[in-house]
Tab-separated table of C-alpha atoms and ligand atoms in Angstrom:
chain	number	residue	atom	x	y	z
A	605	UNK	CA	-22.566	16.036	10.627
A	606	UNK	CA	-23.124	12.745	10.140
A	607	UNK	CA	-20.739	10.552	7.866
A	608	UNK	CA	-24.013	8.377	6.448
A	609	UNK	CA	-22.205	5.892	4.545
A	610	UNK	CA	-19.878	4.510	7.605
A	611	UNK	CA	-23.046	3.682	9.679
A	612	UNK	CA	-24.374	0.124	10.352
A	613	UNK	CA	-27.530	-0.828	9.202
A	614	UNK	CA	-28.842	-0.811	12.538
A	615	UNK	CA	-27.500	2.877	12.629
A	616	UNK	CA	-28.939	4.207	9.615
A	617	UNK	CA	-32.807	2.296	10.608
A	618	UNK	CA	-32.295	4.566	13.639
A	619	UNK	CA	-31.214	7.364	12.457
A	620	UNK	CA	-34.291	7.277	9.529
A	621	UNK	CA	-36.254	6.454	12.334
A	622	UNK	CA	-35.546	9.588	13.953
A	623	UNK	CA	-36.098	11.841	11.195
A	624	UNK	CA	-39.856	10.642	11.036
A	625	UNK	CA	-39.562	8.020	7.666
A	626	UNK	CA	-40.742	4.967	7.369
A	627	UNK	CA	-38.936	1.633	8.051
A	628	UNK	CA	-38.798	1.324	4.409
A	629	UNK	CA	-36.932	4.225	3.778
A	630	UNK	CA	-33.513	2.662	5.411
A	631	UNK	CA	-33.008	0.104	2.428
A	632	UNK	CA	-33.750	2.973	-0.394
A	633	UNK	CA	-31.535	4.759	1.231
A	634	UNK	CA	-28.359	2.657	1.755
A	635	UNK	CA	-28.699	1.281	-1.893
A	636	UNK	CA	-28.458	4.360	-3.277
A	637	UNK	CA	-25.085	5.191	-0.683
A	638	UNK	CA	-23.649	1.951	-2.591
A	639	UNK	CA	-24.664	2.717	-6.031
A	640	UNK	CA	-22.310	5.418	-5.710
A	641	UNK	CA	-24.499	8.830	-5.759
A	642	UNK	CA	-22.687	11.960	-5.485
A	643	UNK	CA	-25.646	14.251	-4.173
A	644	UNK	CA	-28.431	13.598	-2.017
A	645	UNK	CA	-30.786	14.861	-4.292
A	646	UNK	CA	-29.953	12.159	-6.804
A	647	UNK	CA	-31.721	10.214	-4.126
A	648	UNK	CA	-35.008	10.527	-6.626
A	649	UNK	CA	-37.491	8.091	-4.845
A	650	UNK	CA	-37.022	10.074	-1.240
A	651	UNK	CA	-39.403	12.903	-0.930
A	652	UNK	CA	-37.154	16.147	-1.858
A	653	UNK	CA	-37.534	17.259	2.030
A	654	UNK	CA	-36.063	14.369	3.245
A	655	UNK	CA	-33.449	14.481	0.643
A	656	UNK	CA	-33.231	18.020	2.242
A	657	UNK	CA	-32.738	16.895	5.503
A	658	UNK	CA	-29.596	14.337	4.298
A	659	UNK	CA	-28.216	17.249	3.066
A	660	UNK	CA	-27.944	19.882	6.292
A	661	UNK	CA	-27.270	16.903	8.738
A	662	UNK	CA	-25.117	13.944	6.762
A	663	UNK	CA	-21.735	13.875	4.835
A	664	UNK	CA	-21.388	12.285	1.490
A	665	UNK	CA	-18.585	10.866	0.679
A	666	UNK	CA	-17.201	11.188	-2.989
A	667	UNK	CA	-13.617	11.081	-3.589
A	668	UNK	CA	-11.807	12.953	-6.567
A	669	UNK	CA	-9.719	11.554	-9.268
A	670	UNK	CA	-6.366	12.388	-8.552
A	671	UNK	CA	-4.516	10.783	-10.788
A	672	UNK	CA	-5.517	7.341	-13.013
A	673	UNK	CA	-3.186	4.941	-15.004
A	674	UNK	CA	-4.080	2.088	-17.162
A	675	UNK	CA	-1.380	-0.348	-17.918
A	676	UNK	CA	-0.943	-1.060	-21.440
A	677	UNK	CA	0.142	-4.349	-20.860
A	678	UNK	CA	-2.367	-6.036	-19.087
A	679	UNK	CA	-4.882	-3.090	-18.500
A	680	UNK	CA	-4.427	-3.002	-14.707
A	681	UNK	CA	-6.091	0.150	-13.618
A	682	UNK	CA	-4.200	2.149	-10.850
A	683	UNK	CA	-6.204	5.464	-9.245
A	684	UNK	CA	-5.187	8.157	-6.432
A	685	UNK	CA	-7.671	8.952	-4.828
A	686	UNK	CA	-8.234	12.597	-2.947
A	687	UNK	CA	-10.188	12.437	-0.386
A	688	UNK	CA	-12.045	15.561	1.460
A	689	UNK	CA	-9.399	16.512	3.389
A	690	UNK	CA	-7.152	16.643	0.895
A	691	UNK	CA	-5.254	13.336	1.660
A	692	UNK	CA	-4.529	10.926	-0.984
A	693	UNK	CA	-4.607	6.907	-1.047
A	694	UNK	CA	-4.315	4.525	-3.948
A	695	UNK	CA	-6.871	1.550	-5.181
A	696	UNK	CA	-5.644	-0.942	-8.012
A	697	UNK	CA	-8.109	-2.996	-10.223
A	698	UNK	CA	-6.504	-5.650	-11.751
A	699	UNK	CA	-7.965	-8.084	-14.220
A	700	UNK	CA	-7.963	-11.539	-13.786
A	701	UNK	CA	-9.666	-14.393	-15.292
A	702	UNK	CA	-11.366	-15.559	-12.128
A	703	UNK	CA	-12.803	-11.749	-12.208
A	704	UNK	CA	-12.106	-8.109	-11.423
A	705	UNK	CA	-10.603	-7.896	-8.410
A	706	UNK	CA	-9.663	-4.614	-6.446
A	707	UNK	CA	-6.557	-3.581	-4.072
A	708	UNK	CA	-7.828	-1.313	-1.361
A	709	UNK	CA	-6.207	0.605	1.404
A	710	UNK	CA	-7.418	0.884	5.110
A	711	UNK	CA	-5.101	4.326	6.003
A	712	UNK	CA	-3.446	7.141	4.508
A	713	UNK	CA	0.376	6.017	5.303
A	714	UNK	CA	0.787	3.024	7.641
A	715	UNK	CA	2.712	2.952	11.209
A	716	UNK	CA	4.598	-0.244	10.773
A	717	UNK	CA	7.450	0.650	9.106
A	718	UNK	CA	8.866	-2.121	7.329
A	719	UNK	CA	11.924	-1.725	5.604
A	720	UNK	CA	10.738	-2.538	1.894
A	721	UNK	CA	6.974	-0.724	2.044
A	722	UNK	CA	6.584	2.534	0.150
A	723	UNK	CA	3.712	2.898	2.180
A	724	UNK	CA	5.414	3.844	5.359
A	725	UNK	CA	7.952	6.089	4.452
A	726	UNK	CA	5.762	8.819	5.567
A	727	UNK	CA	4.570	7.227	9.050
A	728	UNK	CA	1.112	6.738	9.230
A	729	UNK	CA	-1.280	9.831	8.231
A	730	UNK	CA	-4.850	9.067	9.807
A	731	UNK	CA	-6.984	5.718	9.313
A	732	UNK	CA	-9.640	5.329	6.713
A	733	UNK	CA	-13.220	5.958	7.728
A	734	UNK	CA	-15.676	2.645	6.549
A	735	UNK	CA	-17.001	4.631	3.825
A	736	UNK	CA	-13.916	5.717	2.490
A	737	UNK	CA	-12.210	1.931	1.938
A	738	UNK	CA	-15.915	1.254	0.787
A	739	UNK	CA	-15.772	4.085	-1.774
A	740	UNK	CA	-12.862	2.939	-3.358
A	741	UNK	CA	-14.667	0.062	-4.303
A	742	UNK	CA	-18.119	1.982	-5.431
A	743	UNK	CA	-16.319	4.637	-7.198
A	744	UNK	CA	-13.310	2.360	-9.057
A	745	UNK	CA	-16.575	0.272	-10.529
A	746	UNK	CA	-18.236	3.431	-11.430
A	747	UNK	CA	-15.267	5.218	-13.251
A	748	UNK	CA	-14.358	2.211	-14.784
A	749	UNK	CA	-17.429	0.610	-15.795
A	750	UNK	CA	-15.864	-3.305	-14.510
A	751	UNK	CA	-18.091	-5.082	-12.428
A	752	UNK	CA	-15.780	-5.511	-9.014
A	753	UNK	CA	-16.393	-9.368	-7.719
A	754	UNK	CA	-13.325	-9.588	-5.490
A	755	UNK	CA	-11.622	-7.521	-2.830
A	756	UNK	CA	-8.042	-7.619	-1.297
A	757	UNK	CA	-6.959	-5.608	1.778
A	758	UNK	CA	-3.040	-4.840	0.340
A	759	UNK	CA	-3.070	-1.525	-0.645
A	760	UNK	CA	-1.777	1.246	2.083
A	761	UNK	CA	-2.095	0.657	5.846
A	762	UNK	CA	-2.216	-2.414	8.183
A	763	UNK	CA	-5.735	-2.892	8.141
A	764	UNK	CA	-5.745	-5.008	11.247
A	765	UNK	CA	-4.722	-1.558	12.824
A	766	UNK	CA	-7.768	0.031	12.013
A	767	UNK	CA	-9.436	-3.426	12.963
A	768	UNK	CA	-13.374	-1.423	13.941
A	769	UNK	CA	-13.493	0.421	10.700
A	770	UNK	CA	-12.358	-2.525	8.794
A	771	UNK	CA	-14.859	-4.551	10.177
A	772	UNK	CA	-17.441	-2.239	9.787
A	773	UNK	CA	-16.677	-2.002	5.667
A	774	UNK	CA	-16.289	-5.901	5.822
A	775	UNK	CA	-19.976	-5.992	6.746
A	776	UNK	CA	-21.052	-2.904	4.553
A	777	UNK	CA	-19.330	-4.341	1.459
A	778	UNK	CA	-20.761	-7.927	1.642
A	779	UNK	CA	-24.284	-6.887	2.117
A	780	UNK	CA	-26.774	-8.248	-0.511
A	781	UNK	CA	-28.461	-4.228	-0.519
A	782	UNK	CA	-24.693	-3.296	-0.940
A	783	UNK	CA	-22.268	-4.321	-3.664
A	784	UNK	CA	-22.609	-7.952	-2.014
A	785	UNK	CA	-18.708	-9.185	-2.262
A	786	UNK	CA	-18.830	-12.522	-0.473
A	787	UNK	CA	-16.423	-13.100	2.251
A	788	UNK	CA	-14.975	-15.927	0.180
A	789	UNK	CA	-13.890	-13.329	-1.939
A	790	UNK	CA	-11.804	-11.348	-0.006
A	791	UNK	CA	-8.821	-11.440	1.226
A	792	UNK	CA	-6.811	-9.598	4.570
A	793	UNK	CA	-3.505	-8.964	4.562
A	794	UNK	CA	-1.767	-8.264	8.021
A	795	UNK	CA	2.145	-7.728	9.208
A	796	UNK	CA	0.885	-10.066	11.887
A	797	UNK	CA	-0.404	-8.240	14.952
A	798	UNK	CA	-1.396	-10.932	17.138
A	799	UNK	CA	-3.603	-9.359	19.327
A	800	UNK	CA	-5.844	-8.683	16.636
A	801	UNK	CA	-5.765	-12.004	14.576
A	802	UNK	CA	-6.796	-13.816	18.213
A	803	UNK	CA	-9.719	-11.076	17.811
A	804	UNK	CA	-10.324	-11.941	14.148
A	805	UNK	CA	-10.800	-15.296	14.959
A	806	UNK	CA	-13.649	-15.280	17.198
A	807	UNK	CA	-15.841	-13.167	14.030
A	808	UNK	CA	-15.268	-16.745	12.145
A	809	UNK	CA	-15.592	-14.541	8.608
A	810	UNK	CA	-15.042	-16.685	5.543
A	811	UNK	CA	-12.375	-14.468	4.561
A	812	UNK	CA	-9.040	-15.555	3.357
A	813	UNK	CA	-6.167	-14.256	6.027
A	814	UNK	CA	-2.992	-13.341	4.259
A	815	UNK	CA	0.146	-13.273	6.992
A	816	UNK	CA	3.190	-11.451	5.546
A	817	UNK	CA	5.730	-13.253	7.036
A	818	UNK	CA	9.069	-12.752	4.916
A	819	UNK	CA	11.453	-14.859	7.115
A	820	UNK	CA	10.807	-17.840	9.345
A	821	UNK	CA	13.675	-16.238	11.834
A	822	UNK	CA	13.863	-13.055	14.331
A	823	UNK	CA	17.077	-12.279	13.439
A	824	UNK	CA	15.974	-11.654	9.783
A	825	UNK	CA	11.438	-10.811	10.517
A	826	UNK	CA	12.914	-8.072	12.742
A	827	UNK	CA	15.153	-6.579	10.219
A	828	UNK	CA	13.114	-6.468	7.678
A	829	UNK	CA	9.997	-5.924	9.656
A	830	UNK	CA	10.192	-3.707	13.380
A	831	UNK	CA	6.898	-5.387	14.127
A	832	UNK	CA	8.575	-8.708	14.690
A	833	UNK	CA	10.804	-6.692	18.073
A	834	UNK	CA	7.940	-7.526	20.472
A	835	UNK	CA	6.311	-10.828	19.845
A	836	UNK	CA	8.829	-12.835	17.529
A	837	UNK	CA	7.985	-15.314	14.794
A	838	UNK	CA	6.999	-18.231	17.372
A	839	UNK	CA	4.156	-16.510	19.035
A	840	UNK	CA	3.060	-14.964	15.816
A	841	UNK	CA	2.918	-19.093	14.517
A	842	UNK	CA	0.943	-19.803	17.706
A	843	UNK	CA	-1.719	-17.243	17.237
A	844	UNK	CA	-1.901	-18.329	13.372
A	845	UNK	CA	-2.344	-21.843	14.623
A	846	UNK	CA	-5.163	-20.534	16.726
A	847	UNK	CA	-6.782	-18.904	13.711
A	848	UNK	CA	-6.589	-21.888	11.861
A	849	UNK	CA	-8.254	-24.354	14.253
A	850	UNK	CA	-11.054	-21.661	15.011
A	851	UNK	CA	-11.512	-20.089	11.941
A	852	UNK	CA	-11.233	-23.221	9.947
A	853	UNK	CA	-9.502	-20.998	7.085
A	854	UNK	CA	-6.141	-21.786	5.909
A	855	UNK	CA	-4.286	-18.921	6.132
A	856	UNK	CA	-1.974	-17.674	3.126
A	857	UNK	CA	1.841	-16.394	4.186
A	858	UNK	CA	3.223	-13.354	1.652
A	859	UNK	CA	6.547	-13.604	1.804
A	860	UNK	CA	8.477	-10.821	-0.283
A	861	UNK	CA	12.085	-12.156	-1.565
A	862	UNK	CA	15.063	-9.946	-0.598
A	863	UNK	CA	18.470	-10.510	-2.148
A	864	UNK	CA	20.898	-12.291	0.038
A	865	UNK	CA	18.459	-11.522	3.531
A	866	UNK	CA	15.502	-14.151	3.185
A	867	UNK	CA	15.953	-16.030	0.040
A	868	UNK	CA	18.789	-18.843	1.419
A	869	UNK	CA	18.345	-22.772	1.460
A	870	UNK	CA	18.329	-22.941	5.645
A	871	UNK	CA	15.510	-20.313	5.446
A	872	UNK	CA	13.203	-21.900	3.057
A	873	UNK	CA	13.863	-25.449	5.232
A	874	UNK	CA	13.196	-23.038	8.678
A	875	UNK	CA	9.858	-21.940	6.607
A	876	UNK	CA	8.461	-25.321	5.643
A	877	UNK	CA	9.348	-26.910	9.083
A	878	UNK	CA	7.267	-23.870	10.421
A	879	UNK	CA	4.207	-24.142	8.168
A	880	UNK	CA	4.262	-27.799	8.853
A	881	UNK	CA	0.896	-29.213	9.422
A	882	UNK	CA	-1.453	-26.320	8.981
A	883	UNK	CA	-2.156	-27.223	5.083
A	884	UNK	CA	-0.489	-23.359	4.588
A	885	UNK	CA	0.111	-21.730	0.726
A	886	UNK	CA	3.028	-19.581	0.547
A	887	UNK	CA	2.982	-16.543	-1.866
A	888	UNK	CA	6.345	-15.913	-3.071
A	889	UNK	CA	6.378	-12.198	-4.228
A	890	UNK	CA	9.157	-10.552	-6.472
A	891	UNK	CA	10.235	-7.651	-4.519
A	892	UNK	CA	9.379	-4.585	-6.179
A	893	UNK	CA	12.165	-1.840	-6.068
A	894	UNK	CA	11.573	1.007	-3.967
A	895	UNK	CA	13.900	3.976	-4.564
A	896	UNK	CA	14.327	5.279	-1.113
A	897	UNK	CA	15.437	1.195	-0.136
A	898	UNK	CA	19.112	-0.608	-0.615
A	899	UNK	CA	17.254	-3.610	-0.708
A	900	UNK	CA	17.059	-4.999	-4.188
A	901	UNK	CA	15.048	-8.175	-5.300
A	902	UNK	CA	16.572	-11.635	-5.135
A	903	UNK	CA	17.676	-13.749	-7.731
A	904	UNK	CA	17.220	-17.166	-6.470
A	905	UNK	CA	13.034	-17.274	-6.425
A	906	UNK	CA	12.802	-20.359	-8.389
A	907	UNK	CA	15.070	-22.221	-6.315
A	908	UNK	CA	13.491	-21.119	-2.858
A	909	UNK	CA	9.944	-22.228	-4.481
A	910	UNK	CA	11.962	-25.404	-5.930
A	911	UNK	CA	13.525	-25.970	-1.829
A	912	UNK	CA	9.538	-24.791	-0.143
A	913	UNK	CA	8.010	-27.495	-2.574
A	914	UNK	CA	10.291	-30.783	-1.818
A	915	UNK	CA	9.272	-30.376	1.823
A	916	UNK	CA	5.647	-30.805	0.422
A	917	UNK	CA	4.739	-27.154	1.027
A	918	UNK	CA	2.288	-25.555	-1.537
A	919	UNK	CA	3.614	-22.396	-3.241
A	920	UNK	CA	3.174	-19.929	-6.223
A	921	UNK	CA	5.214	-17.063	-7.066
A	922	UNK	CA	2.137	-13.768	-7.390
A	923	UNK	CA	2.542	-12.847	-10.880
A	924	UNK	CA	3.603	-9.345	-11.177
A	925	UNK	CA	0.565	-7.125	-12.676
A	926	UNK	CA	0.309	-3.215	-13.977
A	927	UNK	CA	4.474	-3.438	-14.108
A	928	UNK	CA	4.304	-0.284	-16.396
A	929	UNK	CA	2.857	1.857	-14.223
A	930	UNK	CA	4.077	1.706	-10.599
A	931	UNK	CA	0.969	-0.295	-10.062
A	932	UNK	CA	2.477	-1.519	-6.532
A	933	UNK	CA	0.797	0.312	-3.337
A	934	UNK	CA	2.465	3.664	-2.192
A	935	UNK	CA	4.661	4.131	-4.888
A	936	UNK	CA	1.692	6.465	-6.555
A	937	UNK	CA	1.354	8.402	-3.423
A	938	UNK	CA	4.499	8.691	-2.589
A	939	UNK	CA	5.300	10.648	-6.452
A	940	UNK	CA	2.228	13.039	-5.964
A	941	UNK	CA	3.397	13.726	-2.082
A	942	UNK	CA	6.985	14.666	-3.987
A	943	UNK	CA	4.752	16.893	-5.950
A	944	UNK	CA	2.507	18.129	-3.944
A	945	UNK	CA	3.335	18.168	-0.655
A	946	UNK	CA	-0.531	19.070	0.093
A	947	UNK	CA	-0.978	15.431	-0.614
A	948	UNK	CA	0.418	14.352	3.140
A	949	UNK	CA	-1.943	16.762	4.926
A	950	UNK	CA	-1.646	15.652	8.900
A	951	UNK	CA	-4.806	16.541	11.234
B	1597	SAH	N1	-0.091	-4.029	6.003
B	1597	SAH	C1	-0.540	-5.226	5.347
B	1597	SAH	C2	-1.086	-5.021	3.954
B	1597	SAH	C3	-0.392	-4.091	3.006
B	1597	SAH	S1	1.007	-4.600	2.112
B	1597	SAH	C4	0.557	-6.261	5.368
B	1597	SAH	O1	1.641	-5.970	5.846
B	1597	SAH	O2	0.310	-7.388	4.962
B	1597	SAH	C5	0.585	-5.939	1.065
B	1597	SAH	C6	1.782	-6.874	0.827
B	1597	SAH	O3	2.790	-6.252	0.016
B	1597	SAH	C7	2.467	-7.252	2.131
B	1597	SAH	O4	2.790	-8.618	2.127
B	1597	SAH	C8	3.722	-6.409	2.072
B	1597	SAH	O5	4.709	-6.903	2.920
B	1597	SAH	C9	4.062	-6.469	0.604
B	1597	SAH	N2	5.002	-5.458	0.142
B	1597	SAH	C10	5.180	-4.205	0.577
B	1597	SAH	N3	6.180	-3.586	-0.096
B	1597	SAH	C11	6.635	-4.482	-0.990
B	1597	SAH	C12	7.676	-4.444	-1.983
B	1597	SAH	N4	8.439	-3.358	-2.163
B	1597	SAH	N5	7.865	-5.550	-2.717
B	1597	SAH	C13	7.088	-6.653	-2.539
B	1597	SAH	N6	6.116	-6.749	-1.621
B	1597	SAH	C14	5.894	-5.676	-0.848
C-alpha cells in the first residue's frame, strides 16, 4: 500500500501517471490530501473508479482524537493524537497575536534522553511518517476551526533525527496547493546534532533554527543533556557558526533554567562570550516540572536575563502558555501511556 500523503509531488505526478489520469489529476488530488479528507471517495471531482483505485492501492492517513484540552486561561488547545498503529503523539495550538501557531512532533518518544524531557522517558518509539507530522497540522485546523499560519518543530522527538521525513513535510507543508506555511514561519528545534545542522545548511530554507543549548559548559550540557558526551559545546558552536554564515539565519538558543545547575553568574558570562558575534537571541524557558525528574526550576531567571543582557546579548524569557493543562510536550503522553499502556505500542 501506498502511504499517498508522504509522497513528493514528483511522486504522486508519477504515480497518477501510472494509473492512466491525466497530468491534471495530481494537483486535485494532493489538495484534497491537505484539505484534510478522511475517505477517498470524498475525493468528488475524481471519477468514482479512480477514487476506487486510491482506495485498494493507497493509505489514508486520519488520526483519532485521543484526548483534547482547552486551557481556560488562555485557550491553548492541547490534542493526543492516535495514530493507526495505535501509538500516540501530542500537537499544541497556541494562540498568539502574531497568529495561530502549532507545536508538532517528528516521533513517537525521542532517543536523546535528556534529563528534564518528558518525552524521552520512554526511549524513542518509531519516527513519524511526512504525513503524519503533516496531519497534525491538517487535522488540529480542522477540529478546531483556527486557521494555522505558523509551525514549530518542539513537540516530541528530535526532528533533526528523522532529518528525510522532516524535510519531506517541510516541503509538503509550505506548498501553495498545500496549507502553504512559509518557511519564515517555522521554526526547528534541535538538541544540536551537528552532523545534521552542517546538512541543514546546504538546503538554505528560510526557516528559523532553534539550538537548545542549556549550558555554555561540558561539564554541565553533558549532565543535563547525554548528547553533549561526543561532540562538546565547542564543536556544536562551530557548526552553528557554519549555519549562520551559510544559511544567513540567525539561529535562536533555548536554554531551559535548572535550579542551582545552569542558572549561575559565570554561566550566563560563559554564554554571552559564546554567542558573541553571531547577532544570536536567547530564549530563556521556565523549566516545567516533570514528576519522574529531581530537577526543579530555578529561581534566579530575571537575574540570568538581567547578567545575558549587560553583555549586549538579546534575550526574552518564552512566556509560559496552556499552564492549566499540562500543555508542555510529553507530559500528555506520558499520563495516557500510565493508562493505557497500549499507548507505547513498539513495532
Ligand atoms: N528535540 C528538540 C525539540 C523538542 S523539545 C530539541 O531538543 O530542541 C523543545 C524544547 O523544550 C527544547 O528546547 C527542550 O530542551 C525543551 N524542554 C524539554 N523539556 C523541558 C522542560 N521540562 N522544561 C522546559 N523546557 C523543556
Amino acid at each position: 500500500m501506498t502511504d499517498i500523503k508522504s509522497m513528493s509531488r514528483p511522486d504522486l505526478a508519477a504515480f497518477l501517471s501510472e494509473l492512466g489520469q491525466p497530468r491534471f489529476r495530481e494537483k486535485q488530488v494532493f489538495q484534497w490530501l491537505h484539505r484534510g479528507v478522511e475517505r477517498f471517495d470524498e475525493m468528488s471531482n475524481l471519477p468514482k473508479s479512480l477514487r476506487e483505485q486510491l482506495e485498494e492501492r493507497c493509505t489514508l492517513t486520519v488520526p483519532q482524537i485521543a484526548r483534547k484540552q482547552v486551557s481556560k486561561i488562555d485557550g491553548t488547545i492541547k490534542y493526543l493524537w492516535e495514530l493507526a498503529d495505535g501509538n500516540c503523539v501530542e500537537s499544541v495550538l497556541m494562540r498568539y497575536k502574531h497568529g495561530n501557531t502549532i507545536c508538532v512532533s517528528s516521533e513517537v518518544g525521542c532517543l536523546m534522553g535528556c534529563a528534564f524531557c518528558a518525552s524521552t522517558l520512554g526511549g524513542l518509539v518509531r519516527r513519524l511518517t511526512p504525513a503524519e507530522i503533516l496531519d497534525q497540522v491538517i487535522f488540529t485546523q480542522k477540529d478546531s476551526g483556527l486557521p494555522i499560519s505558523n509551525i514549530v518543530m518542539m513537540g516530541i522527538g528530535e526532528p533533526l533525527d528523522n532529518y528525510d521525513n522532516v524535510m519531506r513535510f517541510l516541503a509538503l507543508v509550505n506548498d501553495p496547493d498545500g496549507l502553504n506555511i512559509g518557511m519564515r514561519r517555522i521554526s526547528l528545534s534541535t538538541c544540536g546534532l551537528v552532523e545534521k545542522i552542517d546538512r541543514l545548511a546546504e538546503e538554505q530554507l528560510q526557516l528559523t533554527l532553534s539550538v537548545s543549548l542549556h549550558a555554555p559548559d561540558d561539564a554541565t550540557r553533558s549532565r543535563l543533556m547525554p548528547v553533549n558526551r561526543a561532540v562538546g559545546v565547542d564543536r556544536l558552536m562551530e557548526s552553528c557558526r557554519r549555519y549562520f554564515d551559510k544559511a544567513g539565519r540567525r539561529i535562536s538558543y533555548e536554554y531551559a533554567m535548572v535550579d542551582g545547575v545552569n542558572d549561575s553568574d559565570w554561566q550566563a558570562d560563559r554564554l554571552a562570550a559564546l554567542l558573541k558575534g553571531q547577532g544570536a537571541h536567547v530564549n530563556l524557558i521556565p523549566l516545567n516540572n516533570v514528576e519522574e525528574s529531581p530537577l526543579k526550576p530555578s529561581r534566579r531567571v530575571a537575574a540570568f536575563q538581567k547578567r545575558l543582557e549587560s553583555h549586549g546579548v538579546t534575550c526574552t524569557v518564552r512566556r509560559k502558555l496552556g499552564g492549566d493543562i499540562d500543555a508542555s510536550c510529553g507530559q500528555l503522553r506520558r499520563k495516557a501511556m500510565g493508562a493505557a499502556a497500549s499507548y507505547n505500542k513498539k513495532l
